[in-house]
PDB file of C-alpha atoms in Angstrom:
ATOM      1  CA  MET A   1     -15.464  -3.031 -24.265  1.00 92.00           C
ATOM      2  CA  LEU A   2     -19.074  -2.698 -25.493  1.00 97.00           C
ATOM      3  CA  SER A   3     -20.026   0.996 -26.207  1.00 97.00           C
ATOM      4  CA  GLU A   4     -22.780   2.838 -25.388  1.00 97.00           C
ATOM      5  CA  GLY A   5     -25.833   1.995 -27.604  1.00 97.00           C
ATOM      6  CA  ASP A   6     -24.703  -0.904 -28.725  1.00 98.00           C
ATOM      7  CA  ARG A   7     -27.186  -3.801 -28.689  1.00 98.00           C
ATOM      8  CA  ALA A   8     -26.341  -5.729 -25.285  1.00 98.00           C
ATOM      9  CA  PRO A   9     -25.710  -9.771 -25.846  1.00 98.00           C
ATOM     10  CA  THR A  10     -28.627 -11.622 -25.093  1.00 97.00           C
ATOM     11  CA  PHE A  11     -27.963 -14.366 -22.833  1.00 98.00           C
ATOM     12  CA  GLU A  12     -29.849 -17.574 -21.186  1.00 98.00           C
ATOM     13  CA  LEU A  13     -27.345 -18.234 -17.912  1.00 98.00           C
ATOM     14  CA  GLU A  14     -28.190 -20.584 -14.476  1.00 98.00           C
ATOM     15  CA  ASN A  15     -28.236 -18.948 -11.554  1.00 98.00           C
ATOM     16  CA  GLN A  16     -26.951 -20.046  -7.785  1.00 98.00           C
ATOM     17  CA  ASP A  17     -30.021 -21.914  -7.207  1.00 98.00           C
ATOM     18  CA  GLY A  18     -30.085 -23.762 -10.318  1.00 97.00           C
ATOM     19  CA  GLY A  19     -33.147 -21.684 -11.884  1.00 98.00           C
ATOM     20  CA  THR A  20     -32.695 -20.011 -15.631  1.00 98.00           C
ATOM     21  CA  VAL A  21     -32.350 -16.377 -15.858  1.00 98.00           C
ATOM     22  CA  SER A  22     -32.093 -14.265 -19.423  1.00 97.00           C
ATOM     23  CA  LEU A  23     -31.542 -10.905 -20.156  1.00 97.00           C
ATOM     24  CA  ALA A  24     -35.235 -10.919 -22.073  1.00 96.00           C
ATOM     25  CA  ASP A  25     -36.608 -11.739 -18.724  1.00 95.00           C
ATOM     26  CA  VAL A  26     -35.716  -7.848 -17.990  1.00 94.00           C
ATOM     27  CA  ASP A  27     -37.110  -5.873 -21.634  1.00 92.00           C
ATOM     28  CA  GLY A  28     -38.318  -2.850 -20.884  1.00 94.00           C
ATOM     29  CA  GLU A  29     -36.445  -2.216 -17.297  1.00 95.00           C
ATOM     30  CA  TYR A  30     -32.723  -0.995 -16.578  1.00 96.00           C
ATOM     31  CA  ALA A  31     -30.070  -3.875 -15.709  1.00 97.00           C
ATOM     32  CA  VAL A  32     -26.909  -3.715 -14.815  1.00 98.00           C
ATOM     33  CA  VAL A  33     -24.764  -6.572 -15.862  1.00 98.00           C
ATOM     34  CA  TYR A  34     -21.437  -6.786 -13.585  1.00 98.00           C
ATOM     35  CA  PHE A  35     -18.227  -9.324 -14.108  1.00 98.00           C
ATOM     36  CA  TYR A  36     -16.301 -10.880 -11.433  1.00 97.00           C
ATOM     37  CA  PRO A  37     -13.256 -12.781 -11.567  1.00 96.00           C
ATOM     38  CA  ARG A  38     -13.932 -15.220  -8.487  1.00 96.00           C
ATOM     39  CA  ALA A  39     -16.898 -15.649  -5.813  1.00 97.00           C
ATOM     40  CA  ASP A  40     -15.758 -15.162  -2.734  1.00 96.00           C
ATOM     41  CA  THR A  41     -12.782 -13.587  -3.104  1.00 95.00           C
ATOM     42  CA  PRO A  42     -11.592 -10.119  -0.970  1.00 95.00           C
ATOM     43  CA  GLY A  43     -12.663  -8.031  -4.165  1.00 95.00           C
ATOM     44  CA  CYS A  44     -15.348 -10.139  -5.492  1.00 96.00           C
ATOM     45  CA  THR A  45     -17.045  -9.890  -2.140  1.00 97.00           C
ATOM     46  CA  THR A  46     -16.480  -6.323  -1.278  1.00 97.00           C
ATOM     47  CA  GLU A  47     -18.146  -5.205  -4.730  1.00 97.00           C
ATOM     48  CA  ALA A  48     -20.475  -7.901  -4.281  1.00 98.00           C
ATOM     49  CA  LYS A  49     -21.507  -6.809  -0.160  1.00 97.00           C
ATOM     50  CA  SER A  50     -21.483  -3.190  -2.281  1.00 97.00           C
ATOM     51  CA  PHE A  51     -24.517  -4.126  -4.625  1.00 98.00           C
ATOM     52  CA  ARG A  52     -26.556  -5.683  -1.334  1.00 98.00           C
ATOM     53  CA  ASP A  53     -25.781  -2.886   1.101  1.00 97.00           C
ATOM     54  CA  GLN A  54     -27.837  -0.724  -2.148  1.00 97.00           C
ATOM     55  CA  PHE A  55     -29.670  -3.408  -3.321  1.00 98.00           C
ATOM     56  CA  ALA A  56     -32.912  -1.754  -1.923  1.00 98.00           C
ATOM     57  CA  ALA A  57     -31.739   1.571  -4.197  1.00 98.00           C
ATOM     58  CA  PHE A  58     -31.275  -0.845  -7.048  1.00 97.00           C
ATOM     59  CA  THR A  59     -35.087  -2.146  -6.566  1.00 97.00           C
ATOM     60  CA  ASP A  60     -36.548   1.418  -5.786  1.00 96.00           C
ATOM     61  CA  ARG A  61     -35.356   2.671  -9.176  1.00 95.00           C
ATOM     62  CA  GLY A  62     -36.484  -0.652 -11.081  1.00 95.00           C
ATOM     63  CA  ILE A  63     -32.646  -1.871 -11.706  1.00 97.00           C
ATOM     64  CA  THR A  64     -32.450  -5.551 -11.806  1.00 98.00           C
ATOM     65  CA  VAL A  65     -28.285  -6.706 -10.582  1.00 98.00           C
ATOM     66  CA  LEU A  66     -27.436  -9.249 -12.689  1.00 98.00           C
ATOM     67  CA  GLY A  67     -23.577 -10.383 -11.032  1.00 98.00           C
ATOM     68  CA  ILE A  68     -21.861 -12.800 -13.690  1.00 98.00           C
ATOM     69  CA  SER A  69     -18.971 -15.267 -13.077  1.00 98.00           C
ATOM     70  CA  ASP A  70     -17.370 -18.367 -14.613  1.00 97.00           C
ATOM     71  CA  ASP A  71     -17.915 -20.345 -11.105  1.00 98.00           C
ATOM     72  CA  PRO A  72     -19.351 -23.311 -11.216  1.00 98.00           C
ATOM     73  CA  VAL A  73     -23.460 -23.035  -9.844  1.00 98.00           C
ATOM     74  CA  ALA A  74     -22.445 -24.696  -6.039  1.00 98.00           C
ATOM     75  CA  ASP A  75     -19.963 -21.966  -5.354  1.00 98.00           C
ATOM     76  CA  LEU A  76     -22.049 -19.203  -6.127  1.00 98.00           C
ATOM     77  CA  ALA A  77     -24.718 -20.472  -3.689  1.00 98.00           C
ATOM     78  CA  ALA A  78     -22.364 -20.876  -1.204  1.00 98.00           C
ATOM     79  CA  PHE A  79     -21.499 -17.253  -1.658  1.00 98.00           C
ATOM     80  CA  ALA A  80     -24.486 -15.932  -1.994  1.00 98.00           C
ATOM     81  CA  GLU A  81     -25.862 -17.747   0.893  1.00 98.00           C
ATOM     82  CA  LYS A  82     -22.614 -16.660   3.138  1.00 98.00           C
ATOM     83  CA  HIS A  83     -22.619 -13.220   2.043  1.00 98.00           C
ATOM     84  CA  ASP A  84     -27.350 -12.735   2.270  1.00 98.00           C
ATOM     85  CA  LEU A  85     -26.595 -11.404  -1.844  1.00 98.00           C
ATOM     86  CA  PRO A  86     -30.280 -11.113  -2.461  1.00 98.00           C
ATOM     87  CA  PHE A  87     -29.624 -11.095  -6.548  1.00 98.00           C
ATOM     88  CA  ASP A  88     -29.080 -13.500  -9.235  1.00 98.00           C
ATOM     89  CA  LEU A  89     -25.426 -14.430  -9.701  1.00 98.00           C
ATOM     90  CA  LEU A  90     -24.928 -16.613 -12.766  1.00 98.00           C
ATOM     91  CA  SER A  91     -22.503 -18.939 -14.327  1.00 98.00           C
ATOM     92  CA  ASP A  92     -20.819 -18.931 -17.409  1.00 98.00           C
ATOM     93  CA  PRO A  93     -18.886 -21.987 -17.195  1.00 97.00           C
ATOM     94  CA  ASP A  94     -17.145 -21.669 -20.650  1.00 96.00           C
ATOM     95  CA  GLY A  95     -16.923 -17.828 -20.521  1.00 97.00           C
ATOM     96  CA  GLU A  96     -19.282 -17.233 -23.846  1.00 98.00           C
ATOM     97  CA  VAL A  97     -21.077 -14.385 -22.346  1.00 98.00           C
ATOM     98  CA  GLY A  98     -18.125 -12.826 -20.746  1.00 98.00           C
ATOM     99  CA  ARG A  99     -16.570 -12.621 -24.070  1.00 97.00           C
ATOM    100  CA  ALA A 100     -19.808 -11.329 -25.722  1.00 98.00           C
ATOM    101  CA  TYR A 101     -19.015  -8.599 -23.500  1.00 98.00           C
ATOM    102  CA  ASP A 102     -16.160  -8.176 -23.820  1.00 97.00           C
ATOM    103  CA  SER A 103     -15.244  -9.629 -20.054  1.00 97.00           C
ATOM    104  CA  TYR A 104     -13.371 -12.471 -20.412  1.00 97.00           C
ATOM    105  CA  GLY A 105      -9.820 -13.625 -21.921  1.00 93.00           C
ATOM    106  CA  GLU A 106      -6.315 -13.860 -21.324  1.00 92.00           C
ATOM    107  CA  LYS A 107      -5.015 -12.335 -18.046  1.00 90.00           C
ATOM    108  CA  ASN A 108      -1.754 -12.726 -16.747  1.00 86.00           C
ATOM    109  CA  MET A 109      -1.126 -13.295 -12.668  1.00 79.00           C
ATOM    110  CA  PHE A 110       1.487 -14.028 -10.553  1.00 83.00           C
ATOM    111  CA  GLY A 111       3.513 -15.102 -14.271  1.00 87.00           C
ATOM    112  CA  ARG A 112       0.693 -17.423 -15.336  1.00 88.00           C
ATOM    113  CA  THR A 113      -1.194 -16.732 -18.421  1.00 92.00           C
ATOM    114  CA  PHE A 114      -4.612 -17.796 -18.295  1.00 86.00           C
ATOM    115  CA  ASP A 115      -8.435 -17.463 -19.384  1.00 92.00           C
ATOM    116  CA  GLY A 116     -10.832 -15.781 -16.763  1.00 93.00           C
ATOM    117  CA  VAL A 117     -13.014 -12.631 -16.645  1.00 96.00           C
ATOM    118  CA  PHE A 118     -12.254  -9.190 -16.368  1.00 96.00           C
ATOM    119  CA  ARG A 119     -14.204  -7.056 -13.672  1.00 97.00           C
ATOM    120  CA  ASN A 120     -16.119  -4.523 -15.938  1.00 98.00           C
ATOM    121  CA  THR A 121     -19.926  -3.541 -15.288  1.00 98.00           C
ATOM    122  CA  TYR A 122     -22.577  -2.722 -17.890  1.00 98.00           C
ATOM    123  CA  ILE A 123     -25.920  -0.759 -17.691  1.00 98.00           C
ATOM    124  CA  VAL A 124     -28.348  -1.962 -20.117  1.00 98.00           C
ATOM    125  CA  ASP A 125     -31.256   0.200 -20.618  1.00 97.00           C
ATOM    126  CA  PRO A 126     -35.002  -0.840 -21.188  1.00 96.00           C
ATOM    127  CA  ASP A 127     -34.614  -1.271 -24.678  1.00 96.00           C
ATOM    128  CA  GLY A 128     -31.573  -3.242 -24.501  1.00 97.00           C
ATOM    129  CA  ARG A 129     -28.510  -1.454 -25.375  1.00 97.00           C
ATOM    130  CA  ILE A 130     -25.455  -0.589 -23.589  1.00 98.00           C
ATOM    131  CA  ALA A 131     -26.145   2.969 -21.738  1.00 98.00           C
ATOM    132  CA  ARG A 132     -22.906   2.671 -20.069  1.00 98.00           C
ATOM    133  CA  GLY A 133     -19.862   0.435 -19.260  1.00 97.00           C
ATOM    134  CA  PHE A 134     -17.223   0.205 -16.491  1.00 97.00           C
ATOM    135  CA  GLU A 135     -13.695  -1.394 -17.257  1.00 96.00           C
ATOM    136  CA  GLY A 136     -11.787  -2.711 -14.679  1.00 93.00           C
ATOM    137  CA  ALA A 137     -14.399  -1.416 -11.927  1.00 92.00           C
ATOM    138  CA  SER A 138     -12.945  -1.004  -8.614  1.00 93.00           C
ATOM    139  CA  PRO A 139     -14.955  -3.266  -6.275  1.00 95.00           C
ATOM    140  CA  ASP A 140     -14.549  -0.184  -3.325  1.00 93.00           C
ATOM    141  CA  GLY A 141     -18.181   1.777  -3.916  1.00 93.00           C
ATOM    142  CA  HIS A 142     -18.611   0.237  -7.235  1.00 95.00           C
ATOM    143  CA  ALA A 143     -22.852  -0.205  -6.658  1.00 97.00           C
ATOM    144  CA  GLU A 144     -22.904   3.779  -5.467  1.00 97.00           C
ATOM    145  CA  GLU A 145     -20.814   4.753  -9.239  1.00 97.00           C
ATOM    146  CA  ILE A 146     -23.674   2.431 -11.073  1.00 97.00           C
ATOM    147  CA  LEU A 147     -26.507   4.466  -8.633  1.00 97.00           C
ATOM    148  CA  ALA A 148     -24.792   7.703  -9.575  1.00 96.00           C
ATOM    149  CA  ALA A 149     -24.916   6.917 -13.380  1.00 97.00           C
ATOM    150  CA  VAL A 150     -28.338   5.937 -13.632  1.00 95.00           C
ATOM    151  CA  ASP A 151     -29.668   8.951 -11.894  1.00 94.00           C
ATOM    152  CA  GLU A 152     -27.497  10.883 -14.652  1.00 94.00           C
ATOM    153  CA  LEU A 153     -29.631   8.677 -17.360  1.00 92.00           C
ATOM    154  CA  HIS A 154     -32.555   9.686 -15.628  1.00 83.00           C
ATOM    155  CA  ALA A 155     -31.796  13.197 -15.017  1.00 74.00           C
TER     156      ALA A 155
END
């Protein structure tokens, strides 16, 4: 995990609509960068829907939400459409950005080893630094947890 105060690694990735989104697009604002393993799986859907359901609370606070996985753009588009997700989902097909955020690497599941995305979330402050990090986040209520953390940062 990156530490609080670390410079957030910059990135430029393709979103579900085929457009390019970069962290620089939100300079001067808070951003939530959340990494999730696979679009349209139960845990990832629960997590994405929690961000969707709290999206107005994020936008009211001037916070941009960015979800990142190694899924192809077509899968992200289908996921966003199916669940009416109002924020950018970004494709990191080779895991380069995930690695920069300590959120991609070797995983073990059902007796096999493979590279994949870790469920981590970062709050990036307006200066482009890590304000908070959440390792192995639980999908249930995660958006509310992030909002509470942002409110603490503003207190």
